[in-house]
Amino acid sequence: MSSVGIDQISFYTSNYFLDLRTLAQVQETDPDKYYQGIGQEKMGMAAHDEDIVTMAANAAYPLVQEGAGEQVSSLLFATETGIDQSKAAGVYVHRLLGLNENCRIVELKQACYSATAAIQMACALVARQPEKKVLVIASDIARYDLNTPGEATQGCGAVAIMITANPRVLSIDPEVGNYAEDVMDFWRPNYRKTALVDGKYSTKIYLRALKKAWEHFREASTYSFADFSHFCYHLPFSRMAQKAHQHLAKVNKSELSVEALEQQIQDTLSYNRIIGNSYTASMYIGLASLLENHQRDLSGKRIGFFSYGSGCVAEFFSGRVVQGYQNCLFTSEHQMMLEQRKEVSYEEYLHLYKAPDPQDGDVHEIAASGSQGRFRLSAIAHHKREYVAI
Ligand code: CAA
């Protein structure tokens, strides 16, 4: 059977960010607590006319140009920031992107993990019909209460991944390791806009799930720790990946130095440090970060992935970078988008943070809104969300 995996990967984040130095100043905290202690520098803040749909459409737009969208047989949308209890957010994206009408669309939820479920389902669908493409989108806005330890780990972003046969970026191995346990480490009841989290406990459960998923992976796969050149972890904040990688190295009694271990993950962290947590999208933005920022050719290298969703469901899987992957990336577009973002003051951050959820009757002044994405939320009329393409 031909290989299946990632053919293209593109991401989007809002053009607004708060520098965590600003937050530290207001809180009278040492900025190094954020810059060093949790390893985060900036966090993206969605504008009033942005939501998971607009971010998703903006992320996926480059993947469906020149008729490429015609071959998309399924659109799998992963999120934990759902905008409707019934209708899948992907249906709006399908229209905004002009995808063909013979398309299967569904939304998936399990905290930050569900994009990985979507990827595995997409691989299975493509293995059955290799001439088809499956578009996986993960899109989220991470929100915690003000003046809580989680506040500095907010962010927003979407990633779009095209899964195909004979992929040009990453061939995904069929072996996986899974772990699930009913725990209350992070959750968001329907009546809340912000997540509830038992922060320290969540980091412990993350590490436990990593060990368990890895052990299960090892039962299925012949690849050992030493076979991987790099590792992508779920990134609630970048220091979490550093802790996770040291933990995995210890579980495997690795003799690699601290510096060598750091080199295996450091390029995966660059984008997330300045975007913040994007929940379902974060590990895959980490993959884009590695592929686009690593100075050496990664062709043929095997990468390990640890996907974690609080609650909890976790998965370890692996993939091999395809020769010539560099030609299929959107490196300059991504870097330009990140460079052109606008820093907000603390007052502007509060304004964005405290904006009420869009309500029926709202109309957004698109021209004056200031966000940069091609797709925007323009109004809610008769309880129906309206989107426009600029
Ligand atoms: N200079 C350098 N480092 C400093 C410092 C300073 N001035 N001040 C503090 N630090 C260090 C601390 O020593 C600590 O380091 P270690 O973790 O290595 O001990 C680190 O900064 C964090 O400081 P605190 O221990 O005081 O922790 P905190 O109260 O800031 O909370 C947190 C940290 C619990 C992770 C909090 O940010 C949080 O609740 N975040 C949201 C939950 C989360 O992201 N959980 C991750 C696992 S769950 C998951 O992955 C799903 C998901 O997406 C949410």
Coordinates of C-alpha atoms and ligand atoms in Angstrom, one line a residue:
M1 CA 0.0 0.0 0.0
S2 CA 1.2 3.5 -0.7
S3 CA 2.0 5.8 2.2
V4 CA -0.5 8.1 3.7
G5 CA 0.1 11.3 5.6
I6 CA 0.5 15.1 5.5
D7 CA 0.6 16.6 2.0
Q8 CA 0.4 20.3 3.1
I9 CA 0.2 22.2 6.3
S10 CA -0.8 25.8 6.8
F11 CA -1.8 27.8 9.9
Y12 CA -3.3 31.1 10.9
T13 CA -3.4 33.2 14.1
S14 CA -5.0 36.6 14.8
N15 CA -2.9 39.6 14.1
Y16 CA -3.3 40.9 17.7
F17 CA -1.0 39.8 20.5
L18 CA -0.2 40.8 24.1
D19 CA 3.5 40.6 25.1
L20 CA 3.7 38.7 28.4
R21 CA 6.1 41.4 29.7
T22 CA 3.1 43.7 29.6
L23 CA 1.0 41.3 31.7
A24 CA 3.9 40.7 34.1
Q25 CA 4.2 44.5 34.6
V26 CA 0.5 44.9 35.4
Q27 CA 0.6 41.9 37.7
E28 CA 3.9 43.1 39.3
T29 CA 5.5 39.7 38.4
D30 CA 9.0 39.0 37.2
P31 CA 8.6 38.7 33.3
D32 CA 11.0 35.8 33.5
K33 CA 8.3 33.8 35.2
Y34 CA 6.6 33.8 31.8
Y35 CA 9.6 34.1 29.4
Q36 CA 11.6 31.4 31.2
G37 CA 9.3 29.7 33.8
I38 CA 6.6 28.7 31.3
G39 CA 8.5 29.5 28.2
Q40 CA 6.0 31.9 26.6
E41 CA 6.6 35.4 25.2
K42 CA 3.4 36.5 23.5
M43 CA -0.1 35.4 23.3
G44 CA -2.5 35.8 20.3
M45 CA -5.9 37.5 21.0
A46 CA -8.7 36.9 18.5
A47 CA -10.5 40.1 17.4
H48 CA -14.3 40.6 17.7
D49 CA -14.9 39.5 14.1
E50 CA -12.8 36.4 14.4
D51 CA -13.8 33.0 15.6
I52 CA -12.9 29.3 15.0
V53 CA -14.6 29.4 11.6
T54 CA -12.8 32.5 10.3
M55 CA -9.4 31.3 11.6
A56 CA -10.0 27.8 10.1
A57 CA -11.0 29.3 6.7
N58 CA -7.9 31.6 6.8
A59 CA -5.7 28.6 7.6
A60 CA -7.1 26.3 4.9
Y61 CA -7.4 28.9 2.1
P62 CA -3.9 28.3 0.7
L63 CA -4.6 24.5 0.5
V64 CA -7.6 24.7 -1.7
Q65 CA -6.4 27.0 -4.5
E66 CA -6.3 26.2 -8.2
G67 CA -9.0 23.6 -8.0
A68 CA -7.3 21.6 -5.2
G69 CA -10.5 21.8 -3.1
E70 CA -12.4 19.8 -5.7
Q71 CA -10.8 16.5 -4.5
V72 CA -11.6 17.0 -0.8
S73 CA -14.0 14.2 0.0
S74 CA -14.2 15.0 3.8
L75 CA -13.6 17.9 6.0
L76 CA -12.9 17.0 9.7
F77 CA -13.0 19.9 12.1
A78 CA -11.4 19.6 15.5
T79 CA -12.2 22.2 18.2
E80 CA -13.0 22.7 21.8
T81 CA -14.3 26.2 21.2
G82 CA -17.5 25.2 19.4
I83 CA -19.8 28.0 18.3
D84 CA -23.0 25.8 18.0
Q85 CA -24.3 22.8 19.8
S86 CA -25.7 21.3 16.6
K87 CA -24.2 22.6 13.4
A88 CA -20.5 21.7 12.7
A89 CA -18.3 24.7 12.2
G90 CA -16.8 23.0 9.2
V91 CA -20.0 23.5 7.2
Y92 CA -19.4 27.2 7.2
V93 CA -15.8 26.7 6.2
H94 CA -16.9 24.4 3.4
R95 CA -18.9 27.2 1.9
L96 CA -16.3 29.9 2.5
L97 CA -13.7 27.8 0.7
G98 CA -16.0 26.8 -2.1
L99 CA -15.5 23.1 -1.6
N100 CA -17.5 20.6 -3.7
E101 CA -20.9 19.5 -2.6
N102 CA -20.1 15.8 -2.3
C103 CA -18.2 16.3 0.9
R104 CA -18.5 14.7 4.3
I105 CA -18.2 17.2 7.2
V106 CA -18.1 16.6 10.9
E107 CA -16.9 18.3 14.1
L108 CA -14.8 16.4 16.6
K109 CA -14.3 17.2 20.3
Q110 CA -12.0 15.8 23.0
A111 CA -10.2 18.8 24.4
C112 CA -6.8 19.3 22.7
Y113 CA -6.6 15.8 21.4
S114 CA -9.4 15.7 18.8
A115 CA -7.2 16.9 15.8
T116 CA -5.2 13.7 16.2
A117 CA -8.3 11.6 16.1
A118 CA -9.2 13.5 12.9
I119 CA -5.7 12.9 11.4
Q120 CA -6.0 9.1 12.1
M121 CA -9.5 9.0 10.7
A122 CA -8.4 10.9 7.7
C123 CA -5.5 8.5 7.1
A124 CA -7.9 5.5 7.3
L125 CA -10.3 7.2 4.8
V126 CA -7.5 7.9 2.4
A127 CA -6.1 4.4 2.8
R128 CA -9.5 3.1 1.6
Q129 CA -9.8 5.6 -1.3
P130 CA -6.3 6.7 -2.2
E131 CA -7.5 9.1 -4.9
K132 CA -9.3 11.2 -2.3
K133 CA -8.0 14.0 -0.1
V134 CA -9.2 14.7 3.4
L135 CA -8.9 18.2 4.9
V136 CA -8.3 18.2 8.7
I137 CA -8.7 21.6 10.4
A138 CA -8.0 22.3 14.1
S139 CA -9.1 25.7 15.4
D140 CA -9.3 27.1 18.9
I141 CA -9.3 30.1 21.2
A142 CA -7.7 29.4 24.6
R143 CA -9.3 31.4 27.4
Y144 CA -8.7 31.4 31.1
D145 CA -10.0 33.7 33.9
L146 CA -8.1 36.9 34.4
N147 CA -5.7 36.9 37.3
T148 CA -5.4 33.1 37.4
P149 CA -2.2 31.1 36.7
G150 CA -3.7 30.0 33.3
E151 CA -4.1 33.6 32.1
A152 CA -0.6 33.8 30.6
T153 CA -1.2 30.5 28.7
Q154 CA -4.0 31.9 26.5
G155 CA -3.7 32.1 22.7
C156 CA -5.5 31.4 19.5
G157 CA -4.9 29.7 16.2
A158 CA -6.0 27.3 13.5
V159 CA -4.1 24.7 11.4
A160 CA -5.2 23.1 8.2
I161 CA -3.7 19.8 7.1
M162 CA -4.3 18.0 3.8
I163 CA -4.1 14.2 4.2
T164 CA -3.4 12.3 1.0
A165 CA -1.8 9.2 -0.4
N166 CA 1.9 9.6 -1.3
P167 CA 2.1 12.7 0.8
R168 CA 4.8 15.3 0.1
V169 CA 5.5 16.4 3.7
L170 CA 5.1 13.6 6.3
S171 CA 4.3 10.0 5.9
I172 CA 2.4 8.8 9.0
D173 CA 3.2 5.4 10.4
P174 CA 0.2 3.1 11.2
E175 CA 1.3 2.1 14.7
V176 CA -0.1 4.2 17.6
G177 CA -0.1 4.1 21.4
N178 CA -3.3 5.3 23.2
Y179 CA -4.2 6.2 26.8
A180 CA -7.5 7.3 28.3
E181 CA -8.6 8.1 31.8
D182 CA -11.6 10.0 33.3
V183 CA -9.9 12.9 35.2
M184 CA -10.9 16.5 35.9
D185 CA -7.7 18.4 35.1
F186 CA -9.1 20.9 32.6
W187 CA -12.7 21.3 31.4
R188 CA -15.2 23.9 30.2
P189 CA -18.9 23.4 31.1
N190 CA -21.3 24.7 28.5
Y191 CA -22.3 27.7 30.7
R192 CA -18.7 29.0 30.8
K193 CA -16.6 31.0 28.3
T194 CA -13.4 30.3 30.1
A195 CA -11.8 26.9 31.0
L196 CA -11.6 25.6 34.5
V197 CA -8.3 24.0 35.3
D198 CA -6.4 22.3 38.1
G199 CA -3.1 23.5 36.7
K200 CA -0.4 21.6 38.6
Y201 CA -2.6 18.4 38.5
S202 CA -3.0 18.8 34.7
T203 CA 0.8 18.8 34.2
K204 CA 1.1 15.6 36.3
I205 CA -1.7 13.9 34.3
Y206 CA 0.0 15.1 31.0
L207 CA 3.2 13.3 32.0
R208 CA 1.4 10.2 33.2
A209 CA -0.5 10.0 30.0
L210 CA 2.8 10.4 28.0
K211 CA 4.4 7.5 29.8
K212 CA 1.3 5.3 29.3
A213 CA 0.8 6.2 25.6
W214 CA 4.5 5.7 24.9
E215 CA 4.5 2.2 26.6
H216 CA 1.4 1.3 24.5
F217 CA 3.1 2.6 21.4
R218 CA 6.2 0.5 22.1
E219 CA 4.0 -2.6 22.2
A220 CA 2.9 -1.9 18.6
S221 CA 5.9 -0.3 17.0
T222 CA 9.5 -1.4 16.4
Y223 CA 10.7 2.2 16.8
S224 CA 12.5 3.0 20.0
F225 CA 13.3 6.4 21.5
A226 CA 16.7 6.5 19.7
D227 CA 15.0 6.1 16.3
F228 CA 13.4 9.6 16.5
S229 CA 15.3 12.7 15.5
H230 CA 12.7 15.1 16.8
F231 CA 9.6 15.1 19.0
C232 CA 6.4 17.2 18.7
Y233 CA 4.4 17.5 21.9
H234 CA 1.1 19.1 22.7
L235 CA 2.0 22.7 23.6
P236 CA -0.1 24.3 26.3
F237 CA 3.1 26.3 27.0
S238 CA 6.5 25.5 25.7
R239 CA 8.1 24.6 29.0
M240 CA 5.6 21.7 29.2
A241 CA 7.2 20.1 26.2
Q242 CA 10.6 20.5 27.7
K243 CA 9.4 18.7 30.9
A244 CA 7.7 16.1 28.9
H245 CA 10.7 15.3 26.8
Q246 CA 13.0 15.0 29.8
H247 CA 10.4 12.7 31.3
L248 CA 10.2 10.5 28.2
A249 CA 14.0 10.4 28.0
K250 CA 14.1 9.2 31.7
V251 CA 11.5 6.6 31.1
N252 CA 13.7 5.3 28.2
K253 CA 16.9 5.6 30.2
S254 CA 18.3 7.8 27.4
E255 CA 21.9 8.9 27.8
L256 CA 21.5 12.0 25.7
S257 CA 22.7 15.2 27.3
V258 CA 20.2 17.9 28.3
E259 CA 21.4 20.0 25.3
A260 CA 20.9 17.1 22.9
L261 CA 17.4 16.5 24.2
E262 CA 16.7 20.2 23.9
Q263 CA 17.8 20.2 20.3
Q264 CA 15.2 17.5 19.6
I265 CA 12.3 19.8 20.4
Q266 CA 13.5 23.4 20.3
D267 CA 12.4 24.2 16.8
T268 CA 8.9 22.9 17.5
L269 CA 8.5 25.6 20.1
S270 CA 9.3 28.8 18.1
Y271 CA 5.8 29.6 16.8
N272 CA 3.9 28.6 20.0
R273 CA 6.1 30.8 22.2
I274 CA 4.7 33.8 20.3
I275 CA 1.2 32.5 19.6
G276 CA 0.3 30.8 22.9
N277 CA -1.9 27.8 23.4
S278 CA -4.1 27.0 20.4
Y279 CA -5.5 23.8 22.0
T280 CA -6.2 21.3 19.2
A281 CA -4.0 23.2 16.7
S282 CA -0.9 23.6 19.0
M283 CA 1.0 20.4 18.3
Y284 CA 0.5 20.7 14.6
I285 CA 1.6 24.4 14.6
G286 CA 4.6 22.9 16.5
L287 CA 5.2 20.6 13.5
A288 CA 5.0 23.5 11.1
S289 CA 7.5 25.3 13.3
L290 CA 10.0 22.5 13.2
L291 CA 9.7 22.0 9.4
E292 CA 9.9 25.7 8.7
N293 CA 12.6 26.7 11.2
H294 CA 15.0 23.7 11.3
Q295 CA 18.3 24.7 9.6
R296 CA 19.2 21.2 8.4
D297 CA 17.4 19.0 5.9
L298 CA 14.9 16.8 7.8
S299 CA 14.2 14.5 4.8
G300 CA 14.0 10.8 6.0
K301 CA 14.0 11.8 9.7
R302 CA 11.4 10.1 12.0
I303 CA 9.4 12.4 14.3
G304 CA 7.5 11.3 17.4
F305 CA 4.2 13.0 18.3
F306 CA 2.5 13.1 21.6
S307 CA -1.0 14.4 21.5
Y308 CA -2.8 15.2 24.8
G309 CA -6.4 16.2 25.5
S310 CA -7.4 16.9 29.1
G311 CA -10.0 14.8 30.6
C312 CA -8.1 12.8 29.3
V313 CA -7.2 11.1 26.0
A314 CA -3.7 10.8 24.7
E315 CA -1.9 9.3 21.7
F316 CA 1.7 8.7 20.7
F317 CA 2.3 8.2 17.0
S318 CA 5.1 8.7 14.5
G319 CA 5.9 9.9 11.0
R320 CA 8.7 10.2 8.5
V321 CA 9.6 13.4 6.7
V322 CA 9.4 13.1 3.0
Q323 CA 12.3 14.1 0.7
G324 CA 11.6 17.6 -0.8
Y325 CA 9.1 18.6 1.9
Q326 CA 10.6 22.1 1.8
N327 CA 8.9 22.8 -1.5
C328 CA 5.4 22.2 0.0
L329 CA 5.6 24.5 3.0
F330 CA 4.2 28.0 3.5
T331 CA 7.3 29.3 5.4
S332 CA 7.5 32.9 4.1
E333 CA 3.7 33.4 4.3
H334 CA 3.6 32.2 8.0
Q335 CA 6.6 34.2 9.0
M336 CA 5.3 37.4 7.3
M337 CA 1.9 36.9 9.1
L338 CA 3.6 36.6 12.5
E339 CA 5.9 39.6 11.8
Q340 CA 3.0 41.8 10.8
R341 CA 1.0 41.3 13.9
K342 CA 0.0 44.2 16.1
E343 CA 1.0 44.4 19.8
V344 CA -1.9 45.5 22.0
S345 CA -1.7 47.4 25.3
Y346 CA -3.1 45.9 28.5
E347 CA -6.2 48.1 28.1
E348 CA -6.7 46.9 24.5
Y349 CA -6.2 43.3 25.7
L350 CA -8.9 43.7 28.3
H351 CA -11.2 45.2 25.6
L352 CA -10.7 42.1 23.4
Y353 CA -10.9 39.8 26.4
K354 CA -14.1 41.2 27.8
A355 CA -16.0 41.5 24.5
P356 CA -19.3 39.6 25.0
D357 CA -19.9 36.5 22.9
P358 CA -21.5 37.6 19.6
Q359 CA -25.2 37.9 20.1
D360 CA -28.2 37.9 17.8
G361 CA -28.5 41.3 16.1
D362 CA -24.8 42.1 16.2
V363 CA -23.2 43.7 13.2
H364 CA -19.5 44.1 12.8
E365 CA -18.0 47.1 11.1
I366 CA -15.6 45.0 9.0
A367 CA -13.6 47.9 7.5
A368 CA -13.0 49.4 10.9
S369 CA -12.4 46.2 12.8
G370 CA -8.7 46.0 12.3
S371 CA -8.3 42.3 11.9
Q372 CA -6.3 41.1 8.9
G373 CA -7.8 37.8 7.9
R374 CA -9.5 37.2 4.6
F375 CA -12.5 35.7 6.3
R376 CA -14.5 37.6 9.0
L377 CA -17.6 37.2 11.1
S378 CA -19.8 40.1 9.8
A379 CA -23.1 39.7 11.7
I380 CA -25.5 37.5 13.5
A381 CA -29.0 37.9 12.2
H382 CA -32.0 35.8 13.2
H383 CA -29.6 33.7 15.2
K384 CA -27.6 32.8 12.1
R385 CA -23.9 33.6 11.8
E386 CA -22.9 35.5 8.7
Y387 CA -19.4 35.5 7.3
V388 CA -17.7 37.5 4.6
A389 CA -14.6 37.1 2.5
I390 CA -12.7 40.3 2.1
Ligands
CAA1 N1 12.1 33.2 36.6 C1 12.2 32.0 36.1 N2 11.3 31.0 36.4 C2 10.3 31.3 37.2 C3 10.1 32.5 37.9 C4 11.1 33.5 37.5 N3 11.0 34.8 38.1 N4 9.1 32.5 38.7 C5 8.5 31.2 38.5 N5 9.3 30.5 37.7 C6 9.0 29.1 37.3 C7 8.7 28.2 38.4 O1 9.8 27.8 39.1 C8 8.0 27.1 37.7 O2 9.0 26.3 37.1 P1 8.8 24.7 37.2 O3 7.5 24.3 36.6 O4 10.0 24.2 36.4 O5 8.9 24.4 38.7 C9 7.3 27.8 36.5 O6 7.9 29.1 36.4 C10 5.8 28.0 36.7 O7 5.6 28.8 37.9 P2 4.6 28.2 39.0 O8 5.1 26.9 39.5 O9 4.5 29.3 40.1 O10 3.2 27.9 38.4 P3 2.0 28.8 38.0 O11 1.3 29.1 39.2 O12 2.5 30.0 37.1 O13 1.2 27.9 37.1 C11 0.6 26.4 35.4 C12 1.7 27.2 36.0 C13 -0.1 25.5 36.4 C14 1.1 25.6 34.2 C15 -0.5 27.5 34.8 O14 0.1 28.2 33.8 C16 -1.8 26.8 34.3 O15 -2.7 26.5 35.1 N6 -1.9 26.7 33.0 C17 -3.1 26.2 32.3 C18 -3.2 24.7 32.4 C19 -2.2 24.0 31.5 O16 -1.7 24.5 30.5 N7 -1.9 22.7 31.8 C20 -1.0 21.9 31.0 C21 -1.3 20.5 31.0 S1 -3.0 20.3 30.5 C22 -3.0 20.4 28.8 O17 -1.9 20.3 28.2 C23 -4.2 20.7 28.1 C24 -4.3 22.2 27.7 O18 -3.9 22.6 26.6 C25 -4.7 23.1 28.7

